[in-house]
């Protein structure tokens, strides 16, 4: 029995070693999913774009959400049944131009689903389109997934609003060839090949059109394994941001002399459409800082865009610089959702390895699933080729050919010394030209609407009271607003109206008529009605003023004034309710009833 002792005691040696902390080598176990052999979280490999698609869709859905929110809040007042420019009147005019028929020509001239709806309830139609867009964009924003059907629906819905939005969805350019022109009692429409709309409206439609092909046809999943992100769509987005930035740079160099002598930023912050509080302080920066800003702008718009074609690292640098540039613009001005929208195609410069930090790590999370798919691809595992995948590749190739074909006139426009900006050569606005601030106004002028209860508008003792808008300068002591990415369309158009005349902006006379009636719908677009709770004014007039920022630390600033102003003269003469009856009737505008 003793001879067995050592043999039985042998297992105690490893036990003593374990107790002493000395353990022999254990057999190696394979690393867990999403971890490298050292046990650390694995890094995403470059060259795939699963997470890029999620970020792109969420960013695009956010912009769509804001755009439809603006439409829901303002379209009834602007283009509704009793709006300042009723879209029903516009559509009827288009129909009459094409011999009174809703033909293919008519629909292609102004593509909108409103052709199919009942025009007697246009407010309901406009709200329905906006609410449907809000619902779809909210779902995509929260879930991060979409399919072609949902993205196509968003595109059609917004295009339907843009194409009846008239001047409210344009850049305030009275020469818009697609806009309705009116003389008393008549309507004529100029049909041209060049369409012009405000930059961000066409830009959203082009960005949204590419977004349709970013997704699978039916599947609703953040990571649809059978539908990897199309490289053609990604390059479509890169081509878009290239044209946006280069077009903006070229229009500046070819435009105002101040862009060439580096003085434009001396004026921009004060004279931009809707300044914000930061613009007030930036305007008073030293001269050398404004020169640096202008040079930086030229570098970012004329040089950096070419980085997108110089390989992965330079493309990533391009995306980062453009996003940083847009964030600076967001901080320094209220340019609607334009800068937020311009960030969207810049995101196509980043792959999963670059954007991985935006997603949490952990078993089963999106980042972990992408790691698994990358590992499977590295082992040579590929999805089986199906009829659906072949059809999708064919569609993507057709998209690439379409974008290339539609880009020909756009490229020719970029190369032309007579470059035009914010224009499209097709009614669907699939590929457009872009540009901004080719010329800079050196003085800021404002139209101030005033009303009086005096029976005699010419009486020296007539008390004129100012109407205040939501955001545009008016009250000298009111702090400039900060609203980006939201957009007040009426305030924006008032900026354009100030350096035109009221004859070029008939809608402002319509607005005056509504103020004479204390019209609740029109007044909802304003911040202050001085006649609230009492009888409407007997007269309304427009006064023209020059506005300048007060100087920080100066006398006016000490009085709490952000602005100082000087009267230039009348913008339009005092108008009474009776004066406008014939004017309203000739333009088929509903005659407001005093409230």
PDB file of C-alpha atoms in Angstrom, residues 128-401:
ATOM      1  CA  UNK A 128     -51.687  65.738 -45.129  1.00  0.00           C
ATOM      2  CA  UNK A 129     -48.523  65.812 -47.246  1.00  0.00           C
ATOM      3  CA  UNK A 130     -46.532  67.475 -44.468  1.00  0.00           C
ATOM      4  CA  UNK A 131     -47.812  65.138 -41.726  1.00  0.00           C
ATOM      5  CA  UNK A 132     -47.121  62.057 -43.810  1.00  0.00           C
ATOM      6  CA  UNK A 133     -43.591  63.312 -44.413  1.00  0.00           C
ATOM      7  CA  UNK A 134     -43.166  64.012 -40.699  1.00  0.00           C
ATOM      8  CA  UNK A 135     -44.288  60.513 -39.801  1.00  0.00           C
ATOM      9  CA  UNK A 136     -42.005  58.717 -42.261  1.00  0.00           C
ATOM     10  CA  UNK A 137     -38.962  60.854 -41.487  1.00  0.00           C
ATOM     11  CA  UNK A 138     -39.512  60.384 -37.742  1.00  0.00           C
ATOM     12  CA  UNK A 139     -39.528  56.607 -38.143  1.00  0.00           C
ATOM     13  CA  UNK A 140     -36.277  56.630 -40.137  1.00  0.00           C
ATOM     14  CA  UNK A 141     -34.640  59.091 -37.742  1.00  0.00           C
ATOM     15  CA  UNK A 142     -35.401  56.915 -34.719  1.00  0.00           C
ATOM     16  CA  UNK A 143     -34.842  53.465 -36.232  1.00  0.00           C
ATOM     17  CA  UNK A 144     -31.954  54.200 -38.600  1.00  0.00           C
ATOM     18  CA  UNK A 145     -33.457  51.939 -41.241  1.00  0.00           C
ATOM     19  CA  UNK A 146     -35.481  52.546 -44.380  1.00  0.00           C
ATOM     20  CA  UNK A 147     -36.366  50.966 -47.685  1.00  0.00           C
ATOM     21  CA  UNK A 148     -36.740  52.332 -51.183  1.00  0.00           C
ATOM     22  CA  UNK A 149     -40.495  52.708 -50.763  1.00  0.00           C
ATOM     23  CA  UNK A 150     -40.213  54.996 -47.730  1.00  0.00           C
ATOM     24  CA  UNK A 151     -37.396  57.064 -49.210  1.00  0.00           C
ATOM     25  CA  UNK A 152     -39.245  57.427 -52.507  1.00  0.00           C
ATOM     26  CA  UNK A 153     -42.352  58.531 -50.600  1.00  0.00           C
ATOM     27  CA  UNK A 154     -40.387  61.265 -48.809  1.00  0.00           C
ATOM     28  CA  UNK A 155     -38.931  62.455 -52.104  1.00  0.00           C
ATOM     29  CA  UNK A 156     -42.296  62.562 -53.882  1.00  0.00           C
ATOM     30  CA  UNK A 157     -43.983  64.308 -50.951  1.00  0.00           C
ATOM     31  CA  UNK A 158     -41.382  67.045 -50.705  1.00  0.00           C
ATOM     32  CA  UNK A 159     -41.132  67.501 -54.471  1.00  0.00           C
ATOM     33  CA  UNK A 160     -44.914  67.935 -54.503  1.00  0.00           C
ATOM     34  CA  UNK A 161     -44.593  70.847 -52.076  1.00  0.00           C
ATOM     35  CA  UNK A 162     -41.577  72.469 -53.730  1.00  0.00           C
ATOM     36  CA  UNK A 163     -43.217  72.518 -57.155  1.00  0.00           C
ATOM     37  CA  UNK A 164     -46.233  74.472 -55.894  1.00  0.00           C
ATOM     38  CA  UNK A 165     -44.318  76.569 -53.360  1.00  0.00           C
ATOM     39  CA  UNK A 166     -43.701  79.350 -55.893  1.00  0.00           C
ATOM     40  CA  UNK A 167     -41.548  82.169 -54.561  1.00  0.00           C
ATOM     41  CA  UNK A 168     -41.599  80.788 -50.997  1.00  0.00           C
ATOM     42  CA  UNK A 169     -39.562  77.814 -52.197  1.00  0.00           C
ATOM     43  CA  UNK A 170     -37.382  79.893 -54.514  1.00  0.00           C
ATOM     44  CA  UNK A 171     -34.467  82.197 -53.840  1.00  0.00           C
ATOM     45  CA  UNK A 172     -36.497  85.374 -53.981  1.00  0.00           C
ATOM     46  CA  UNK A 173     -35.423  85.822 -57.607  1.00  0.00           C
ATOM     47  CA  UNK A 174     -38.136  87.627 -59.501  1.00  0.00           C
ATOM     48  CA  UNK A 175     -36.639  86.271 -62.736  1.00  0.00           C
ATOM     49  CA  UNK A 176     -37.487  82.663 -61.887  1.00  0.00           C
ATOM     50  CA  UNK A 177     -38.541  81.352 -65.314  1.00  0.00           C
ATOM     51  CA  UNK A 178     -40.866  78.743 -63.828  1.00  0.00           C
ATOM     52  CA  UNK A 179     -42.628  81.205 -61.562  1.00  0.00           C
ATOM     53  CA  UNK A 180     -46.068  82.484 -62.394  1.00  0.00           C
ATOM     54  CA  UNK A 181     -46.145  86.045 -63.746  1.00  0.00           C
ATOM     55  CA  UNK A 182     -49.294  88.022 -63.493  1.00  0.00           C
ATOM     56  CA  UNK A 183     -50.750  91.165 -64.900  1.00  0.00           C
ATOM     57  CA  UNK A 184     -54.189  92.296 -63.757  1.00  0.00           C
ATOM     58  CA  UNK A 185     -56.742  89.728 -64.822  1.00  0.00           C
ATOM     59  CA  UNK A 186     -54.302  87.477 -66.661  1.00  0.00           C
ATOM     60  CA  UNK A 187     -51.710  84.809 -65.987  1.00  0.00           C
ATOM     61  CA  UNK A 188     -48.754  83.978 -68.159  1.00  0.00           C
ATOM     62  CA  UNK A 189     -46.071  81.415 -67.549  1.00  0.00           C
ATOM     63  CA  UNK A 190     -42.626  81.303 -69.054  1.00  0.00           C
ATOM     64  CA  UNK A 191     -41.665  77.735 -69.830  1.00  0.00           C
ATOM     65  CA  UNK A 192     -37.915  77.325 -69.974  1.00  0.00           C
ATOM     66  CA  UNK A 193     -35.349  74.573 -69.712  1.00  0.00           C
ATOM     67  CA  UNK A 194     -33.619  76.216 -66.776  1.00  0.00           C
ATOM     68  CA  UNK A 195     -35.425  75.892 -63.469  1.00  0.00           C
ATOM     69  CA  UNK A 196     -34.438  77.918 -60.455  1.00  0.00           C
ATOM     70  CA  UNK A 197     -35.256  77.240 -56.843  1.00  0.00           C
ATOM     71  CA  UNK A 198     -33.729  78.070 -53.526  1.00  0.00           C
ATOM     72  CA  UNK A 199     -30.493  76.129 -53.140  1.00  0.00           C
ATOM     73  CA  UNK A 200     -31.511  73.945 -50.234  1.00  0.00           C
ATOM     74  CA  UNK A 201     -34.850  72.888 -51.760  1.00  0.00           C
ATOM     75  CA  UNK A 202     -33.253  71.468 -54.916  1.00  0.00           C
ATOM     76  CA  UNK A 203     -30.349  70.179 -52.854  1.00  0.00           C
ATOM     77  CA  UNK A 204     -32.706  68.273 -50.557  1.00  0.00           C
ATOM     78  CA  UNK A 205     -34.480  66.754 -53.543  1.00  0.00           C
ATOM     79  CA  UNK A 206     -31.199  65.623 -55.113  1.00  0.00           C
ATOM     80  CA  UNK A 207     -29.909  64.297 -51.794  1.00  0.00           C
ATOM     81  CA  UNK A 208     -33.208  62.528 -51.176  1.00  0.00           C
ATOM     82  CA  UNK A 209     -33.266  61.020 -54.666  1.00  0.00           C
ATOM     83  CA  UNK A 210     -29.875  59.393 -54.092  1.00  0.00           C
ATOM     84  CA  UNK A 211     -31.131  58.204 -50.700  1.00  0.00           C
ATOM     85  CA  UNK A 212     -33.776  56.076 -52.435  1.00  0.00           C
ATOM     86  CA  UNK A 213     -31.040  53.867 -53.906  1.00  0.00           C
ATOM     87  CA  UNK A 214     -29.174  53.662 -50.626  1.00  0.00           C
ATOM     88  CA  UNK A 215     -31.725  51.172 -49.274  1.00  0.00           C
ATOM     89  CA  UNK A 216     -33.159  47.722 -50.039  1.00  0.00           C
ATOM     90  CA  UNK A 217     -36.479  47.567 -51.859  1.00  0.00           C
ATOM     91  CA  UNK A 218     -38.672  46.178 -49.029  1.00  0.00           C
ATOM     92  CA  UNK A 219     -36.492  45.105 -46.105  1.00  0.00           C
ATOM     93  CA  UNK A 220     -36.606  47.286 -43.000  1.00  0.00           C
ATOM     94  CA  UNK A 221     -33.391  46.540 -41.155  1.00  0.00           C
ATOM     95  CA  UNK A 222     -30.445  48.724 -40.092  1.00  0.00           C
ATOM     96  CA  UNK A 223     -28.101  46.082 -41.535  1.00  0.00           C
ATOM     97  CA  UNK A 224     -29.793  44.384 -44.510  1.00  0.00           C
ATOM     98  CA  UNK A 225     -27.203  41.686 -45.215  1.00  0.00           C
ATOM     99  CA  UNK A 226     -28.412  41.082 -48.750  1.00  0.00           C
ATOM    100  CA  UNK A 227     -28.069  44.757 -49.701  1.00  0.00           C
ATOM    101  CA  UNK A 228     -24.610  46.188 -49.033  1.00  0.00           C
ATOM    102  CA  UNK A 229     -24.292  49.947 -49.448  1.00  0.00           C
ATOM    103  CA  UNK A 230     -23.923  50.803 -53.123  1.00  0.00           C
ATOM    104  CA  UNK A 231     -20.565  52.348 -54.059  1.00  0.00           C
ATOM    105  CA  UNK A 232     -22.314  54.102 -56.949  1.00  0.00           C
ATOM    106  CA  UNK A 233     -24.661  55.874 -54.524  1.00  0.00           C
ATOM    107  CA  UNK A 234     -21.733  56.791 -52.263  1.00  0.00           C
ATOM    108  CA  UNK A 235     -19.901  58.297 -55.220  1.00  0.00           C
ATOM    109  CA  UNK A 236     -23.131  60.046 -56.168  1.00  0.00           C
ATOM    110  CA  UNK A 237     -23.049  61.761 -52.788  1.00  0.00           C
ATOM    111  CA  UNK A 238     -19.353  62.591 -53.142  1.00  0.00           C
ATOM    112  CA  UNK A 239     -20.021  64.033 -56.578  1.00  0.00           C
ATOM    113  CA  UNK A 240     -22.834  66.090 -55.032  1.00  0.00           C
ATOM    114  CA  UNK A 241     -20.688  67.627 -52.276  1.00  0.00           C
ATOM    115  CA  UNK A 242     -17.954  68.290 -54.827  1.00  0.00           C
ATOM    116  CA  UNK A 243     -20.381  70.274 -57.024  1.00  0.00           C
ATOM    117  CA  UNK A 244     -21.926  72.106 -54.069  1.00  0.00           C
ATOM    118  CA  UNK A 245     -18.627  73.375 -52.729  1.00  0.00           C
ATOM    119  CA  UNK A 246     -16.865  74.027 -56.034  1.00  0.00           C
ATOM    120  CA  UNK A 247     -19.952  75.772 -57.422  1.00  0.00           C
ATOM    121  CA  UNK A 248     -20.080  78.016 -54.345  1.00  0.00           C
ATOM    122  CA  UNK A 249     -16.390  78.840 -54.684  1.00  0.00           C
ATOM    123  CA  UNK A 250     -16.481  79.569 -58.409  1.00  0.00           C
ATOM    124  CA  UNK A 251     -19.558  81.806 -58.206  1.00  0.00           C
ATOM    125  CA  UNK A 252     -17.733  83.900 -55.612  1.00  0.00           C
ATOM    126  CA  UNK A 253     -14.512  84.241 -57.585  1.00  0.00           C
ATOM    127  CA  UNK A 254     -16.487  85.141 -60.723  1.00  0.00           C
ATOM    128  CA  UNK A 255     -18.901  87.366 -58.831  1.00  0.00           C
ATOM    129  CA  UNK A 256     -18.453  90.229 -56.429  1.00  0.00           C
ATOM    130  CA  UNK A 257     -15.106  92.043 -56.440  1.00  0.00           C
ATOM    131  CA  UNK A 258     -15.024  91.867 -52.644  1.00  0.00           C
ATOM    132  CA  UNK A 259     -14.381  88.108 -52.837  1.00  0.00           C
ATOM    133  CA  UNK A 260     -11.227  88.821 -54.843  1.00  0.00           C
ATOM    134  CA  UNK A 261      -9.966  91.653 -52.641  1.00  0.00           C
ATOM    135  CA  UNK A 262     -10.886  89.642 -49.506  1.00  0.00           C
ATOM    136  CA  UNK A 263     -13.282  92.216 -48.002  1.00  0.00           C
ATOM    137  CA  UNK A 264     -16.633  90.408 -48.307  1.00  0.00           C
ATOM    138  CA  UNK A 265     -16.623  89.241 -44.713  1.00  0.00           C
ATOM    139  CA  UNK A 266     -16.478  92.887 -43.612  1.00  0.00           C
ATOM    140  CA  UNK A 267     -20.160  93.039 -44.636  1.00  0.00           C
ATOM    141  CA  UNK A 268     -21.534  89.488 -44.651  1.00  0.00           C
ATOM    142  CA  UNK A 269     -22.462  89.055 -40.988  1.00  0.00           C
ATOM    143  CA  UNK A 270     -24.467  92.296 -40.915  1.00  0.00           C
ATOM    144  CA  UNK A 271     -26.176  91.946 -44.303  1.00  0.00           C
ATOM    145  CA  UNK A 272     -26.909  88.184 -44.443  1.00  0.00           C
ATOM    146  CA  UNK A 273     -30.631  87.324 -44.655  1.00  0.00           C
ATOM    147  CA  UNK A 274     -31.266  86.545 -40.984  1.00  0.00           C
ATOM    148  CA  UNK A 275     -28.329  87.294 -38.639  1.00  0.00           C
ATOM    149  CA  UNK A 276     -27.990  85.577 -35.277  1.00  0.00           C
ATOM    150  CA  UNK A 277     -26.398  86.840 -32.023  1.00  0.00           C
ATOM    151  CA  UNK A 278     -22.972  85.374 -32.871  1.00  0.00           C
ATOM    152  CA  UNK A 279     -22.989  87.298 -36.173  1.00  0.00           C
ATOM    153  CA  UNK A 280     -23.270  90.535 -34.171  1.00  0.00           C
ATOM    154  CA  UNK A 281     -19.928  89.895 -32.475  1.00  0.00           C
ATOM    155  CA  UNK A 282     -18.217  88.365 -35.509  1.00  0.00           C
ATOM    156  CA  UNK A 283     -19.094  91.466 -37.520  1.00  0.00           C
ATOM    157  CA  UNK A 284     -16.941  93.522 -35.164  1.00  0.00           C
ATOM    158  CA  UNK A 285     -13.895  91.226 -35.473  1.00  0.00           C
ATOM    159  CA  UNK A 286     -10.545  92.776 -36.537  1.00  0.00           C
ATOM    160  CA  UNK A 287      -9.978  93.346 -40.254  1.00  0.00           C
ATOM    161  CA  UNK A 288      -7.257  90.702 -40.420  1.00  0.00           C
ATOM    162  CA  UNK A 289      -9.672  88.083 -39.072  1.00  0.00           C
ATOM    163  CA  UNK A 290     -12.133  88.871 -41.882  1.00  0.00           C
ATOM    164  CA  UNK A 291      -9.316  88.469 -44.445  1.00  0.00           C
ATOM    165  CA  UNK A 292      -8.422  85.112 -42.910  1.00  0.00           C
ATOM    166  CA  UNK A 293     -12.082  84.042 -43.083  1.00  0.00           C
ATOM    167  CA  UNK A 294     -12.310  84.909 -46.775  1.00  0.00           C
ATOM    168  CA  UNK A 295      -9.069  83.096 -47.631  1.00  0.00           C
ATOM    169  CA  UNK A 296     -10.212  80.055 -45.656  1.00  0.00           C
ATOM    170  CA  UNK A 297     -13.515  80.109 -47.523  1.00  0.00           C
ATOM    171  CA  UNK A 298     -11.708  80.063 -50.867  1.00  0.00           C
ATOM    172  CA  UNK A 299      -9.486  77.186 -49.734  1.00  0.00           C
ATOM    173  CA  UNK A 300     -12.432  75.112 -48.496  1.00  0.00           C
ATOM    174  CA  UNK A 301     -14.551  75.733 -51.591  1.00  0.00           C
ATOM    175  CA  UNK A 302     -11.953  75.774 -54.377  1.00  0.00           C
ATOM    176  CA  UNK A 303      -9.195  73.404 -53.210  1.00  0.00           C
ATOM    177  CA  UNK A 304     -10.578  70.959 -50.626  1.00  0.00           C
ATOM    178  CA  UNK A 305     -13.346  69.564 -52.930  1.00  0.00           C
ATOM    179  CA  UNK A 306     -10.684  67.858 -55.064  1.00  0.00           C
ATOM    180  CA  UNK A 307      -9.529  65.865 -52.013  1.00  0.00           C
ATOM    181  CA  UNK A 308     -12.513  63.575 -52.545  1.00  0.00           C
ATOM    182  CA  UNK A 309     -10.770  61.991 -55.561  1.00  0.00           C
ATOM    183  CA  UNK A 310      -7.361  61.475 -53.903  1.00  0.00           C
ATOM    184  CA  UNK A 311      -7.831  58.227 -51.973  1.00  0.00           C
ATOM    185  CA  UNK A 312      -9.344  57.189 -48.658  1.00  0.00           C
ATOM    186  CA  UNK A 313      -7.300  59.348 -46.282  1.00  0.00           C
ATOM    187  CA  UNK A 314      -7.752  62.533 -48.312  1.00  0.00           C
ATOM    188  CA  UNK A 315     -11.456  61.781 -48.790  1.00  0.00           C
ATOM    189  CA  UNK A 316     -11.844  61.458 -45.006  1.00  0.00           C
ATOM    190  CA  UNK A 317      -9.983  64.744 -44.563  1.00  0.00           C
ATOM    191  CA  UNK A 318     -12.312  66.343 -47.106  1.00  0.00           C
ATOM    192  CA  UNK A 319     -15.385  65.134 -45.218  1.00  0.00           C
ATOM    193  CA  UNK A 320     -14.040  66.324 -41.864  1.00  0.00           C
ATOM    194  CA  UNK A 321     -13.123  69.776 -43.177  1.00  0.00           C
ATOM    195  CA  UNK A 322     -16.459  70.271 -44.900  1.00  0.00           C
ATOM    196  CA  UNK A 323     -18.434  69.235 -41.810  1.00  0.00           C
ATOM    197  CA  UNK A 324     -16.338  71.582 -39.660  1.00  0.00           C
ATOM    198  CA  UNK A 325     -16.949  74.367 -42.193  1.00  0.00           C
ATOM    199  CA  UNK A 326     -20.711  73.782 -42.125  1.00  0.00           C
ATOM    200  CA  UNK A 327     -20.733  73.807 -38.323  1.00  0.00           C
ATOM    201  CA  UNK A 328     -19.007  77.205 -38.349  1.00  0.00           C
ATOM    202  CA  UNK A 329     -21.658  78.492 -40.764  1.00  0.00           C
ATOM    203  CA  UNK A 330     -24.432  77.114 -38.552  1.00  0.00           C
ATOM    204  CA  UNK A 331     -22.998  78.942 -35.547  1.00  0.00           C
ATOM    205  CA  UNK A 332     -22.613  82.243 -37.414  1.00  0.00           C
ATOM    206  CA  UNK A 333     -25.958  82.560 -39.233  1.00  0.00           C
ATOM    207  CA  UNK A 334     -29.540  81.373 -39.734  1.00  0.00           C
ATOM    208  CA  UNK A 335     -29.380  79.753 -43.168  1.00  0.00           C
ATOM    209  CA  UNK A 336     -32.320  77.416 -42.624  1.00  0.00           C
ATOM    210  CA  UNK A 337     -31.361  73.730 -42.863  1.00  0.00           C
ATOM    211  CA  UNK A 338     -28.921  74.418 -45.737  1.00  0.00           C
ATOM    212  CA  UNK A 339     -25.732  73.755 -43.773  1.00  0.00           C
ATOM    213  CA  UNK A 340     -27.239  70.749 -41.991  1.00  0.00           C
ATOM    214  CA  UNK A 341     -28.191  69.364 -45.381  1.00  0.00           C
ATOM    215  CA  UNK A 342     -24.710  69.970 -46.807  1.00  0.00           C
ATOM    216  CA  UNK A 343     -23.274  67.805 -44.042  1.00  0.00           C
ATOM    217  CA  UNK A 344     -25.261  64.806 -45.350  1.00  0.00           C
ATOM    218  CA  UNK A 345     -23.294  64.083 -48.577  1.00  0.00           C
ATOM    219  CA  UNK A 346     -20.052  64.796 -46.702  1.00  0.00           C
ATOM    220  CA  UNK A 347     -20.793  61.725 -44.553  1.00  0.00           C
ATOM    221  CA  UNK A 348     -20.288  59.529 -47.631  1.00  0.00           C
ATOM    222  CA  UNK A 349     -16.567  60.255 -47.312  1.00  0.00           C
ATOM    223  CA  UNK A 350     -16.373  58.081 -44.176  1.00  0.00           C
ATOM    224  CA  UNK A 351     -16.382  54.279 -43.989  1.00  0.00           C
ATOM    225  CA  UNK A 352     -17.286  52.004 -41.068  1.00  0.00           C
ATOM    226  CA  UNK A 353     -13.787  52.189 -39.600  1.00  0.00           C
ATOM    227  CA  UNK A 354     -14.070  55.984 -39.396  1.00  0.00           C
ATOM    228  CA  UNK A 355     -17.618  56.156 -38.030  1.00  0.00           C
ATOM    229  CA  UNK A 356     -17.381  53.213 -35.636  1.00  0.00           C
ATOM    230  CA  UNK A 357     -16.810  55.510 -32.649  1.00  0.00           C
ATOM    231  CA  UNK A 358     -20.405  56.753 -33.012  1.00  0.00           C
ATOM    232  CA  UNK A 359     -21.798  53.304 -32.166  1.00  0.00           C
ATOM    233  CA  UNK A 360     -21.648  51.458 -28.824  1.00  0.00           C
ATOM    234  CA  UNK A 361     -19.635  48.273 -28.503  1.00  0.00           C
ATOM    235  CA  UNK A 362     -20.989  45.074 -27.065  1.00  0.00           C
ATOM    236  CA  UNK A 363     -22.278  41.660 -28.034  1.00  0.00           C
ATOM    237  CA  UNK A 364     -25.149  41.850 -30.490  1.00  0.00           C
ATOM    238  CA  UNK A 365     -24.930  45.587 -31.116  1.00  0.00           C
ATOM    239  CA  UNK A 366     -24.733  47.042 -34.618  1.00  0.00           C
ATOM    240  CA  UNK A 367     -20.978  47.489 -34.426  1.00  0.00           C
ATOM    241  CA  UNK A 368     -20.527  43.875 -33.365  1.00  0.00           C
ATOM    242  CA  UNK A 369     -22.724  42.675 -36.224  1.00  0.00           C
ATOM    243  CA  UNK A 370     -20.659  44.630 -38.730  1.00  0.00           C
ATOM    244  CA  UNK A 371     -17.483  43.079 -37.272  1.00  0.00           C
ATOM    245  CA  UNK A 372     -18.967  39.621 -37.808  1.00  0.00           C
ATOM    246  CA  UNK A 373     -19.868  40.441 -41.410  1.00  0.00           C
ATOM    247  CA  UNK A 374     -16.366  41.770 -42.037  1.00  0.00           C
ATOM    248  CA  UNK A 375     -14.870  38.593 -40.590  1.00  0.00           C
ATOM    249  CA  UNK A 376     -17.108  36.458 -42.791  1.00  0.00           C
ATOM    250  CA  UNK A 377     -16.095  38.452 -45.828  1.00  0.00           C
ATOM    251  CA  UNK A 378     -12.424  38.099 -44.889  1.00  0.00           C
ATOM    252  CA  UNK A 379     -12.901  34.315 -44.807  1.00  0.00           C
ATOM    253  CA  UNK A 380     -14.263  34.485 -48.345  1.00  0.00           C
ATOM    254  CA  UNK A 381     -17.938  34.022 -47.480  1.00  0.00           C
ATOM    255  CA  UNK A 382     -20.117  35.865 -49.961  1.00  0.00           C
ATOM    256  CA  UNK A 383     -23.863  36.205 -50.325  1.00  0.00           C
ATOM    257  CA  UNK A 384     -25.272  33.958 -53.049  1.00  0.00           C
ATOM    258  CA  UNK A 385     -26.004  35.698 -56.339  1.00  0.00           C
ATOM    259  CA  UNK A 386     -29.753  35.966 -56.809  1.00  0.00           C
ATOM    260  CA  UNK A 387     -32.072  37.514 -59.358  1.00  0.00           C
ATOM    261  CA  UNK A 388     -32.726  40.304 -56.861  1.00  0.00           C
ATOM    262  CA  UNK A 389     -29.051  41.154 -56.465  1.00  0.00           C
ATOM    263  CA  UNK A 390     -28.571  41.156 -60.235  1.00  0.00           C
ATOM    264  CA  UNK A 391     -31.555  43.480 -60.632  1.00  0.00           C
ATOM    265  CA  UNK A 392     -30.194  45.764 -57.938  1.00  0.00           C
ATOM    266  CA  UNK A 393     -26.776  45.985 -59.589  1.00  0.00           C
ATOM    267  CA  UNK A 394     -28.515  46.833 -62.850  1.00  0.00           C
ATOM    268  CA  UNK A 395     -30.554  49.579 -61.198  1.00  0.00           C
ATOM    269  CA  UNK A 396     -27.442  51.032 -59.555  1.00  0.00           C
ATOM    270  CA  UNK A 397     -25.603  51.066 -62.878  1.00  0.00           C
ATOM    271  CA  UNK A 398     -28.593  52.781 -64.498  1.00  0.00           C
ATOM    272  CA  UNK A 399     -28.515  55.363 -61.686  1.00  0.00           C
ATOM    273  CA  UNK A 400     -24.835  56.019 -62.336  1.00  0.00           C
ATOM    274  CA  UNK A 401     -25.473  56.490 -66.063  1.00  0.00           C
TER     275      UNK A 401
END
